[in-house]
Amino acid sequence: MAPPEVLLAPSGADTAAVLGARAGAPTACVAVPGAAPRAAPTTPLLQLFAEVDAAFEAERARGQTIGAHQAPESAARLHGAIRAAFQKYVAEGHADWREMARFCEEHYVRHLVEESANCEMILICWKKGQASRIHNHAQSHCWLNVLSGGVEELRFTTGDSPVEAGPTLAPRLPGVIAATSPCPLLVSAGISKVAPGQTAYINDSLGLHAVRCDDDACGGPGAEEGAVSLHIYAPPIRRVRLYEPEADRVVVRAPGFRTIRGVAEEEMEEASLLSSSL
């Protein structure tokens, strides 16, 4: 998942800033974008991003507005182009994503591969037992592609009864902007497994979701520490809503990253107080 509001300084010449968020994540696993302009694709992963971005540019050239509510025929073309580009990347056996795949003991982590005004590509690393909170996608498209291991996607709806929410005390955590209460009733809409080479898709009209490492699909000789997935969000997400039924609230946060284009926080001049997971 109108495009989301910009939070930080631009990280490229043609795009607005990048984000950050995750409940309870320690600030030792956060980073803020730099301001280097985007270079021509130099790796297969960056070439994949360029192909995906070109698909969005083609839709803009047709007069389409990128987002979860664009015309069905336009969305269908995007689905086909993005799945085809990802399948080609996998079929060619590329493994350059492993250079960016870094895990964190405390929680899953997000690594920004590249972004534009149209979309952002994020590599996410999940150790066994790690999961996201239930969240929305701010009216953006979300494609989830698995590179290694496997993840489980848990989908939810908020039922038919409207909930009048009001401000409530927000948790003092990195990237938190506000909180409202009560949390709407969350109804399970099923669980699906996503294996290497497969793609899942969601937007806010289809519901909410949480993602977790499929522990049974991870491990073994030569395997990563957990699961690795590649996500495309279009437009880039600047705000995310986290649904916390246990605290009867919905928290609005600004997402961030563990690394930005392969550069870790400790190698940057500045670090934000944003968290690198949701």
PDB file of C-alpha atoms in Angstrom:
ATOM      1  CA  MET A   1       0.000   0.000   0.000  1.00  0.00           C
ATOM      2  CA  ALA A   2      -3.007   9.480  -2.464  1.00  0.00           C
ATOM      3  CA  PRO A   3       0.896   8.641  -2.035  1.00  0.00           C
ATOM      4  CA  PRO A   4       2.075   8.444   1.596  1.00  0.00           C
ATOM      5  CA  GLU A   5       3.575  11.475   3.315  1.00  0.00           C
ATOM      6  CA  VAL A   6       7.318  12.077   3.105  1.00  0.00           C
ATOM      7  CA  LEU A   7       9.276  11.909   6.339  1.00  0.00           C
ATOM      8  CA  LEU A   8      13.003  12.305   5.774  1.00  0.00           C
ATOM      9  CA  ALA A   9      15.466  13.931   3.403  1.00  0.00           C
ATOM     10  CA  PRO A  10      15.684  12.480  -0.133  1.00  0.00           C
ATOM     11  CA  SER A  11      18.017   9.546  -0.716  1.00  0.00           C
ATOM     12  CA  GLY A  12      18.114  10.010  -4.493  1.00  0.00           C
ATOM     13  CA  ALA A  13      17.714  12.795  -7.014  1.00  0.00           C
ATOM     14  CA  ASP A  14      14.190  11.770  -8.085  1.00  0.00           C
ATOM     15  CA  THR A  15      12.643  10.398  -4.934  1.00  0.00           C
ATOM     16  CA  ALA A  16      11.451  11.315  -1.486  1.00  0.00           C
ATOM     17  CA  ALA A  17      13.024   9.980   1.663  1.00  0.00           C
ATOM     18  CA  VAL A  18      12.961   6.550   3.124  1.00  0.00           C
ATOM     19  CA  LEU A  19      11.266   5.343   6.244  1.00  0.00           C
ATOM     20  CA  GLY A  20      11.517   3.132   9.365  1.00  0.00           C
ATOM     21  CA  ALA A  21       9.533   1.211  12.107  1.00  0.00           C
ATOM     22  CA  ARG A  22       8.993  -1.879  14.325  1.00  0.00           C
ATOM     23  CA  ALA A  23       7.546  -2.259  17.767  1.00  0.00           C
ATOM     24  CA  GLY A  24      10.130  -2.967  20.399  1.00  0.00           C
ATOM     25  CA  ALA A  25      13.120  -2.956  18.056  1.00  0.00           C
ATOM     26  CA  PRO A  26      16.386  -1.751  19.635  1.00  0.00           C
ATOM     27  CA  THR A  27      18.000   1.284  18.077  1.00  0.00           C
ATOM     28  CA  ALA A  28      21.205  -0.718  17.556  1.00  0.00           C
ATOM     29  CA  CYS A  29      19.536  -2.102  14.438  1.00  0.00           C
ATOM     30  CA  VAL A  30      18.543   1.137  12.708  1.00  0.00           C
ATOM     31  CA  ALA A  31      19.914   3.437  10.003  1.00  0.00           C
ATOM     32  CA  VAL A  32      18.984   6.569   8.068  1.00  0.00           C
ATOM     33  CA  PRO A  33      19.223   7.018   4.279  1.00  0.00           C
ATOM     34  CA  GLY A  34      22.113   8.891   2.713  1.00  0.00           C
ATOM     35  CA  ALA A  35      21.759  11.339  -0.141  1.00  0.00           C
ATOM     36  CA  ALA A  36      23.749   9.638  -2.910  1.00  0.00           C
ATOM     37  CA  PRO A  37      22.110   9.761  -6.371  1.00  0.00           C
ATOM     38  CA  ARG A  38      21.125   6.462  -7.951  1.00  0.00           C
ATOM     39  CA  ALA A  39      23.706   4.975 -10.312  1.00  0.00           C
ATOM     40  CA  ALA A  40      23.109   2.774 -13.351  1.00  0.00           C
ATOM     41  CA  PRO A  41      22.409  -0.885 -12.477  1.00  0.00           C
ATOM     42  CA  THR A  42      25.658  -2.669 -11.633  1.00  0.00           C
ATOM     43  CA  THR A  43      24.355  -5.947 -10.187  1.00  0.00           C
ATOM     44  CA  PRO A  44      21.574  -8.375 -11.155  1.00  0.00           C
ATOM     45  CA  LEU A  45      19.536  -7.249  -8.134  1.00  0.00           C
ATOM     46  CA  LEU A  46      19.752  -3.606  -9.166  1.00  0.00           C
ATOM     47  CA  GLN A  47      18.900  -4.631 -12.720  1.00  0.00           C
ATOM     48  CA  LEU A  48      15.811  -6.350 -11.311  1.00  0.00           C
ATOM     49  CA  PHE A  49      14.874  -3.106  -9.574  1.00  0.00           C
ATOM     50  CA  ALA A  50      15.366  -1.185 -12.813  1.00  0.00           C
ATOM     51  CA  GLU A  51      13.030  -3.583 -14.652  1.00  0.00           C
ATOM     52  CA  VAL A  52      10.396  -3.263 -11.929  1.00  0.00           C
ATOM     53  CA  ASP A  53      10.669   0.521 -11.874  1.00  0.00           C
ATOM     54  CA  ALA A  54      10.354   0.598 -15.666  1.00  0.00           C
ATOM     55  CA  ALA A  55       7.059  -1.300 -15.383  1.00  0.00           C
ATOM     56  CA  PHE A  56       5.704   1.445 -13.117  1.00  0.00           C
ATOM     57  CA  GLU A  57       6.994   4.147 -15.459  1.00  0.00           C
ATOM     58  CA  ALA A  58       5.180   2.446 -18.328  1.00  0.00           C
ATOM     59  CA  GLU A  59       1.914   2.637 -16.396  1.00  0.00           C
ATOM     60  CA  ARG A  60       2.507   6.291 -15.563  1.00  0.00           C
ATOM     61  CA  ALA A  61       3.066   6.940 -19.267  1.00  0.00           C
ATOM     62  CA  ARG A  62      -0.410   5.471 -19.837  1.00  0.00           C
ATOM     63  CA  GLY A  63      -1.839   8.050 -17.434  1.00  0.00           C
ATOM     64  CA  GLN A  64      -2.157   5.658 -14.483  1.00  0.00           C
ATOM     65  CA  THR A  65      -1.633   6.683 -10.850  1.00  0.00           C
ATOM     66  CA  ILE A  66       0.403   4.091  -8.944  1.00  0.00           C
ATOM     67  CA  GLY A  67      -1.387   2.709  -5.883  1.00  0.00           C
ATOM     68  CA  ALA A  68      -3.691   0.022  -4.584  1.00  0.00           C
ATOM     69  CA  HIS A  69      -6.747   1.504  -6.310  1.00  0.00           C
ATOM     70  CA  GLN A  70      -5.429   1.931  -9.838  1.00  0.00           C
ATOM     71  CA  ALA A  71      -7.396   0.536 -12.762  1.00  0.00           C
ATOM     72  CA  PRO A  72      -7.657  -3.291 -12.783  1.00  0.00           C
ATOM     73  CA  GLU A  73      -6.095  -3.646 -16.246  1.00  0.00           C
ATOM     74  CA  SER A  74      -3.149  -1.516 -15.158  1.00  0.00           C
ATOM     75  CA  ALA A  75      -2.714  -3.522 -11.937  1.00  0.00           C
ATOM     76  CA  ALA A  76      -2.837  -6.751 -13.957  1.00  0.00           C
ATOM     77  CA  ARG A  77      -0.024  -5.541 -16.203  1.00  0.00           C
ATOM     78  CA  LEU A  78       2.056  -4.695 -13.127  1.00  0.00           C
ATOM     79  CA  HIS A  79       1.414  -8.098 -11.564  1.00  0.00           C
ATOM     80  CA  GLY A  80       2.553  -9.823 -14.726  1.00  0.00           C
ATOM     81  CA  ALA A  81       5.647  -7.661 -15.182  1.00  0.00           C
ATOM     82  CA  ILE A  82       6.832  -7.927 -11.575  1.00  0.00           C
ATOM     83  CA  ARG A  83       6.288 -11.674 -11.303  1.00  0.00           C
ATOM     84  CA  ALA A  84       8.045 -12.217 -14.637  1.00  0.00           C
ATOM     85  CA  ALA A  85      11.022 -10.082 -13.616  1.00  0.00           C
ATOM     86  CA  PHE A  86      11.375 -11.899 -10.294  1.00  0.00           C
ATOM     87  CA  GLN A  87      11.032 -15.333 -11.903  1.00  0.00           C
ATOM     88  CA  LYS A  88      13.718 -14.405 -14.432  1.00  0.00           C
ATOM     89  CA  TYR A  89      16.059 -13.292 -11.636  1.00  0.00           C
ATOM     90  CA  VAL A  90      15.526 -16.587  -9.778  1.00  0.00           C
ATOM     91  CA  ALA A  91      15.748 -18.758 -12.905  1.00  0.00           C
ATOM     92  CA  GLU A  92      19.106 -17.218 -13.803  1.00  0.00           C
ATOM     93  CA  GLY A  93      20.456 -18.317 -10.429  1.00  0.00           C
ATOM     94  CA  HIS A  94      21.549 -14.916  -9.158  1.00  0.00           C
ATOM     95  CA  ALA A  95      22.794 -14.821  -5.578  1.00  0.00           C
ATOM     96  CA  ASP A  96      24.054 -11.247  -5.223  1.00  0.00           C
ATOM     97  CA  TRP A  97      21.279 -10.631  -2.687  1.00  0.00           C
ATOM     98  CA  ARG A  98      23.339 -12.664  -0.208  1.00  0.00           C
ATOM     99  CA  GLU A  99      25.831  -9.789   0.013  1.00  0.00           C
ATOM    100  CA  MET A 100      23.080  -7.682   1.589  1.00  0.00           C
ATOM    101  CA  ALA A 101      21.422 -10.409   3.704  1.00  0.00           C
ATOM    102  CA  ARG A 102      22.202  -9.665   7.352  1.00  0.00           C
ATOM    103  CA  PHE A 103      20.204 -10.960  10.289  1.00  0.00           C
ATOM    104  CA  CYS A 104      19.551  -9.519  13.750  1.00  0.00           C
ATOM    105  CA  GLU A 105      19.129 -11.554  16.930  1.00  0.00           C
ATOM    106  CA  GLU A 106      16.399  -9.311  18.385  1.00  0.00           C
ATOM    107  CA  HIS A 107      13.964  -9.068  15.460  1.00  0.00           C
ATOM    108  CA  TYR A 108      13.663  -9.403  11.716  1.00  0.00           C
ATOM    109  CA  VAL A 109      15.359  -6.625   9.716  1.00  0.00           C
ATOM    110  CA  ARG A 110      14.728  -4.651   6.538  1.00  0.00           C
ATOM    111  CA  HIS A 111      17.473  -3.679   4.073  1.00  0.00           C
ATOM    112  CA  LEU A 112      16.744  -1.064   1.434  1.00  0.00           C
ATOM    113  CA  VAL A 113      18.015  -2.278  -1.951  1.00  0.00           C
ATOM    114  CA  GLU A 114      16.846   0.745  -3.954  1.00  0.00           C
ATOM    115  CA  GLU A 115      13.934   3.156  -4.260  1.00  0.00           C
ATOM    116  CA  SER A 116      12.376   5.637  -6.659  1.00  0.00           C
ATOM    117  CA  ALA A 117       9.314   7.857  -6.700  1.00  0.00           C
ATOM    118  CA  ASN A 118       7.390   4.792  -7.946  1.00  0.00           C
ATOM    119  CA  CYS A 119       8.477   2.026  -5.593  1.00  0.00           C
ATOM    120  CA  GLU A 120      10.978   0.666  -3.123  1.00  0.00           C
ATOM    121  CA  MET A 121      12.691  -2.730  -3.067  1.00  0.00           C
ATOM    122  CA  ILE A 122      13.468  -4.127   0.381  1.00  0.00           C
ATOM    123  CA  LEU A 123      15.328  -7.298   1.357  1.00  0.00           C
ATOM    124  CA  ILE A 124      14.000  -8.717   4.647  1.00  0.00           C
ATOM    125  CA  CYS A 125      15.834 -11.261   6.796  1.00  0.00           C
ATOM    126  CA  TRP A 126      13.890 -13.416   9.272  1.00  0.00           C
ATOM    127  CA  LYS A 127      15.567 -15.660  11.815  1.00  0.00           C
ATOM    128  CA  LYS A 128      13.554 -18.573  13.168  1.00  0.00           C
ATOM    129  CA  GLY A 129      10.810 -17.374  15.490  1.00  0.00           C
ATOM    130  CA  GLN A 130      10.770 -13.817  14.134  1.00  0.00           C
ATOM    131  CA  ALA A 131       7.613 -12.137  12.826  1.00  0.00           C
ATOM    132  CA  SER A 132       6.124  -8.780  11.958  1.00  0.00           C
ATOM    133  CA  ARG A 133       3.149  -7.250  13.709  1.00  0.00           C
ATOM    134  CA  ILE A 134      -0.210  -7.135  11.957  1.00  0.00           C
ATOM    135  CA  HIS A 135      -0.039  -4.108   9.674  1.00  0.00           C
ATOM    136  CA  ASN A 136      -1.515  -2.276   6.715  1.00  0.00           C
ATOM    137  CA  HIS A 137       0.208  -0.985   3.556  1.00  0.00           C
ATOM    138  CA  ALA A 138      -0.928   2.669   3.386  1.00  0.00           C
ATOM    139  CA  GLN A 139      -2.799   2.142   0.087  1.00  0.00           C
ATOM    140  CA  SER A 140       0.351   0.845  -1.614  1.00  0.00           C
ATOM    141  CA  HIS A 141       0.877  -2.376  -3.532  1.00  0.00           C
ATOM    142  CA  CYS A 142       2.908  -5.051  -1.717  1.00  0.00           C
ATOM    143  CA  TRP A 143       4.620  -7.904  -3.544  1.00  0.00           C
ATOM    144  CA  LEU A 144       6.411 -10.440  -1.336  1.00  0.00           C
ATOM    145  CA  ASN A 145       8.944 -12.682  -3.109  1.00  0.00           C
ATOM    146  CA  VAL A 146      10.834 -15.408  -1.246  1.00  0.00           C
ATOM    147  CA  LEU A 147      14.502 -15.996  -2.062  1.00  0.00           C
ATOM    148  CA  SER A 148      15.503 -18.496   0.629  1.00  0.00           C
ATOM    149  CA  GLY A 149      13.839 -20.524   3.369  1.00  0.00           C
ATOM    150  CA  GLY A 150      10.166 -19.695   3.554  1.00  0.00           C
ATOM    151  CA  VAL A 151       7.661 -17.388   5.235  1.00  0.00           C
ATOM    152  CA  GLU A 152       4.085 -17.679   6.396  1.00  0.00           C
ATOM    153  CA  GLU A 153       1.593 -14.934   5.636  1.00  0.00           C
ATOM    154  CA  LEU A 154      -1.251 -14.490   8.125  1.00  0.00           C
ATOM    155  CA  ARG A 155      -4.133 -12.451   6.723  1.00  0.00           C
ATOM    156  CA  PHE A 156      -6.786 -10.549   8.661  1.00  0.00           C
ATOM    157  CA  THR A 157      -9.858  -8.427   8.071  1.00  0.00           C
ATOM    158  CA  THR A 158     -11.367  -5.905  10.468  1.00  0.00           C
ATOM    159  CA  GLY A 159     -14.953  -7.147  10.128  1.00  0.00           C
ATOM    160  CA  ASP A 160     -18.011  -5.131   9.108  1.00  0.00           C
ATOM    161  CA  SER A 161     -18.570  -3.085  12.266  1.00  0.00           C
ATOM    162  CA  PRO A 162     -17.090   0.446  12.143  1.00  0.00           C
ATOM    163  CA  VAL A 163     -15.007   1.441  15.145  1.00  0.00           C
ATOM    164  CA  GLU A 164     -14.828   5.054  16.338  1.00  0.00           C
ATOM    165  CA  ALA A 165     -11.270   5.407  17.554  1.00  0.00           C
ATOM    166  CA  GLY A 166      -9.777   8.215  19.584  1.00  0.00           C
ATOM    167  CA  PRO A 167      -6.248   9.200  20.626  1.00  0.00           C
ATOM    168  CA  THR A 168      -4.557   7.100  23.271  1.00  0.00           C
ATOM    169  CA  LEU A 169      -1.162   6.958  24.944  1.00  0.00           C
ATOM    170  CA  ALA A 170       1.432   5.999  22.337  1.00  0.00           C
ATOM    171  CA  PRO A 171       4.337   3.696  23.239  1.00  0.00           C
ATOM    172  CA  ARG A 172       7.693   5.440  23.590  1.00  0.00           C
ATOM    173  CA  LEU A 173       9.396   3.475  20.835  1.00  0.00           C
ATOM    174  CA  PRO A 174      11.488   4.415  17.774  1.00  0.00           C
ATOM    175  CA  GLY A 175       9.481   5.941  14.939  1.00  0.00           C
ATOM    176  CA  VAL A 176       6.146   6.046  16.791  1.00  0.00           C
ATOM    177  CA  ILE A 177       3.996   8.967  15.641  1.00  0.00           C
ATOM    178  CA  ALA A 178       0.620   8.386  17.307  1.00  0.00           C
ATOM    179  CA  ALA A 179      -1.783   5.763  18.635  1.00  0.00           C
ATOM    180  CA  THR A 180      -5.549   5.333  18.703  1.00  0.00           C
ATOM    181  CA  SER A 181      -7.915   3.095  20.644  1.00  0.00           C
ATOM    182  CA  PRO A 182      -9.757   0.793  20.488  1.00  0.00           C
ATOM    183  CA  CYS A 183      -8.156  -1.697  18.137  1.00  0.00           C
ATOM    184  CA  PRO A 184     -10.768  -3.015  15.693  1.00  0.00           C
ATOM    185  CA  LEU A 185     -11.783  -6.642  15.830  1.00  0.00           C
ATOM    186  CA  LEU A 186      -9.296  -8.666  13.769  1.00  0.00           C
ATOM    187  CA  VAL A 187     -10.729 -11.684  11.993  1.00  0.00           C
ATOM    188  CA  SER A 188      -8.367 -14.337  10.660  1.00  0.00           C
ATOM    189  CA  ALA A 189      -8.629 -14.730   6.891  1.00  0.00           C
ATOM    190  CA  GLY A 190      -6.195 -17.636   6.581  1.00  0.00           C
ATOM    191  CA  ILE A 191      -2.541 -18.577   6.599  1.00  0.00           C
ATOM    192  CA  SER A 192      -0.476 -19.352   3.522  1.00  0.00           C
ATOM    193  CA  LYS A 193       3.112 -20.477   3.014  1.00  0.00           C
ATOM    194  CA  VAL A 194       5.357 -18.743   0.511  1.00  0.00           C
ATOM    195  CA  ALA A 195       8.315 -20.807  -0.689  1.00  0.00           C
ATOM    196  CA  PRO A 196      11.477 -19.827  -2.610  1.00  0.00           C
ATOM    197  CA  GLY A 197      10.634 -18.562  -6.081  1.00  0.00           C
ATOM    198  CA  GLN A 198       7.024 -17.798  -5.150  1.00  0.00           C
ATOM    199  CA  THR A 199       5.304 -14.406  -4.963  1.00  0.00           C
ATOM    200  CA  ALA A 200       2.467 -13.229  -2.715  1.00  0.00           C
ATOM    201  CA  TYR A 201       0.528  -9.991  -3.123  1.00  0.00           C
ATOM    202  CA  ILE A 202      -1.606  -7.833  -0.837  1.00  0.00           C
ATOM    203  CA  ASN A 203      -3.029  -4.331  -0.587  1.00  0.00           C
ATOM    204  CA  ASP A 204      -5.345  -2.697   1.915  1.00  0.00           C
ATOM    205  CA  SER A 205      -8.490  -3.561  -0.041  1.00  0.00           C
ATOM    206  CA  LEU A 206      -7.592  -7.251   0.444  1.00  0.00           C
ATOM    207  CA  GLY A 207      -6.966  -6.902   4.184  1.00  0.00           C
ATOM    208  CA  LEU A 208      -4.129  -6.704   6.689  1.00  0.00           C
ATOM    209  CA  HIS A 209      -1.341  -9.190   7.229  1.00  0.00           C
ATOM    210  CA  ALA A 210       1.518 -10.303   9.407  1.00  0.00           C
ATOM    211  CA  VAL A 211       4.521 -12.237   8.120  1.00  0.00           C
ATOM    212  CA  ARG A 212       6.669 -14.695  10.037  1.00  0.00           C
ATOM    213  CA  CYS A 213       9.540 -17.037   9.363  1.00  0.00           C
ATOM    214  CA  ASP A 214       8.394 -20.513   8.345  1.00  0.00           C
ATOM    215  CA  ASP A 215      10.725 -22.249  10.793  1.00  0.00           C
ATOM    216  CA  ASP A 216      10.126 -25.704   9.281  1.00  0.00           C
ATOM    217  CA  ALA A 217      11.313 -24.462   5.868  1.00  0.00           C
ATOM    218  CA  CYS A 218      14.576 -22.988   7.155  1.00  0.00           C
ATOM    219  CA  GLY A 219      17.887 -24.530   8.098  1.00  0.00           C
ATOM    220  CA  GLY A 220      19.972 -27.341   6.704  1.00  0.00           C
ATOM    221  CA  PRO A 221      23.510 -27.499   5.289  1.00  0.00           C
ATOM    222  CA  GLY A 222      24.576 -24.302   3.541  1.00  0.00           C
ATOM    223  CA  ALA A 223      21.310 -22.528   4.298  1.00  0.00           C
ATOM    224  CA  GLU A 224      20.907 -18.997   5.608  1.00  0.00           C
ATOM    225  CA  GLU A 225      20.156 -18.367   9.280  1.00  0.00           C
ATOM    226  CA  GLY A 226      16.472 -18.106   8.430  1.00  0.00           C
ATOM    227  CA  ALA A 227      14.259 -16.863   5.613  1.00  0.00           C
ATOM    228  CA  VAL A 228      15.056 -14.099   3.140  1.00  0.00           C
ATOM    229  CA  SER A 229      12.322 -12.300   1.203  1.00  0.00           C
ATOM    230  CA  LEU A 230      12.341  -9.497  -1.353  1.00  0.00           C
ATOM    231  CA  HIS A 231       9.508  -6.967  -1.127  1.00  0.00           C
ATOM    232  CA  ILE A 232       8.246  -4.356  -3.582  1.00  0.00           C
ATOM    233  CA  TYR A 233       6.107  -1.529  -2.177  1.00  0.00           C
ATOM    234  CA  ALA A 234       4.538   0.940  -4.590  1.00  0.00           C
ATOM    235  CA  PRO A 235       4.444   3.801  -3.843  1.00  0.00           C
ATOM    236  CA  PRO A 236       7.083   3.704  -1.068  1.00  0.00           C
ATOM    237  CA  ILE A 237       5.463   3.563   2.372  1.00  0.00           C
ATOM    238  CA  ARG A 238       6.069   6.506   4.739  1.00  0.00           C
ATOM    239  CA  ARG A 239       3.574   5.570   7.446  1.00  0.00           C
ATOM    240  CA  VAL A 240       2.350   2.178   8.604  1.00  0.00           C
ATOM    241  CA  ARG A 241      -0.418   1.195  11.026  1.00  0.00           C
ATOM    242  CA  LEU A 242       0.395  -1.584  13.491  1.00  0.00           C
ATOM    243  CA  TYR A 243      -2.582  -3.377  15.014  1.00  0.00           C
ATOM    244  CA  GLU A 244      -2.075  -4.400  18.650  1.00  0.00           C
ATOM    245  CA  PRO A 245      -5.169  -6.171  19.990  1.00  0.00           C
ATOM    246  CA  GLU A 246      -3.326  -7.135  23.175  1.00  0.00           C
ATOM    247  CA  ALA A 247      -2.977  -3.416  24.017  1.00  0.00           C
ATOM    248  CA  ASP A 248      -6.314  -2.479  22.370  1.00  0.00           C
ATOM    249  CA  ARG A 249      -4.676   0.119  20.153  1.00  0.00           C
ATOM    250  CA  VAL A 250      -3.431   0.926  16.655  1.00  0.00           C
ATOM    251  CA  VAL A 251       0.028   2.500  16.456  1.00  0.00           C
ATOM    252  CA  VAL A 252       1.236   4.695  13.590  1.00  0.00           C
ATOM    253  CA  ARG A 253       4.963   4.414  12.944  1.00  0.00           C
ATOM    254  CA  ALA A 254       7.542   5.491  10.369  1.00  0.00           C
ATOM    255  CA  PRO A 255       9.503   2.515   8.957  1.00  0.00           C
ATOM    256  CA  GLY A 256      13.308   2.398   8.659  1.00  0.00           C
ATOM    257  CA  PHE A 257      16.145   0.081   7.622  1.00  0.00           C
ATOM    258  CA  ARG A 258      19.126  -1.827   8.971  1.00  0.00           C
ATOM    259  CA  THR A 259      21.146  -0.968   5.870  1.00  0.00           C
ATOM    260  CA  ILE A 260      20.652   1.476   3.017  1.00  0.00           C
ATOM    261  CA  ARG A 261      21.949   0.241  -0.342  1.00  0.00           C
ATOM    262  CA  GLY A 262      24.336  -2.073   1.483  1.00  0.00           C
ATOM    263  CA  VAL A 263      25.671   0.560   3.890  1.00  0.00           C
ATOM    264  CA  ALA A 264      25.240  -0.196   7.593  1.00  0.00           C
ATOM    265  CA  GLU A 265      24.417   2.351  10.252  1.00  0.00           C
ATOM    266  CA  GLU A 266      27.902   2.329  11.748  1.00  0.00           C
ATOM    267  CA  GLU A 267      29.328   3.321   8.364  1.00  0.00           C
ATOM    268  CA  MET A 268      27.049   6.340   8.010  1.00  0.00           C
ATOM    269  CA  GLU A 269      27.615   9.842   9.275  1.00  0.00           C
ATOM    270  CA  GLU A 270      24.178  10.020  10.873  1.00  0.00           C
ATOM    271  CA  ALA A 271      21.734   7.523  12.365  1.00  0.00           C
ATOM    272  CA  SER A 272      18.022   7.998  12.897  1.00  0.00           C
ATOM    273  CA  LEU A 273      15.910   6.879  15.825  1.00  0.00           C
ATOM    274  CA  LEU A 274      13.751   4.828  13.482  1.00  0.00           C
ATOM    275  CA  SER A 275      13.523   1.073  13.801  1.00  0.00           C
ATOM    276  CA  SER A 276      14.422  -1.412  11.080  1.00  0.00           C
ATOM    277  CA  SER A 277      11.391  -3.704  11.402  1.00  0.00           C
ATOM    278  CA  LEU A 278       7.661  -3.492  12.090  1.00  0.00           C
TER     279      LEU A 278
END
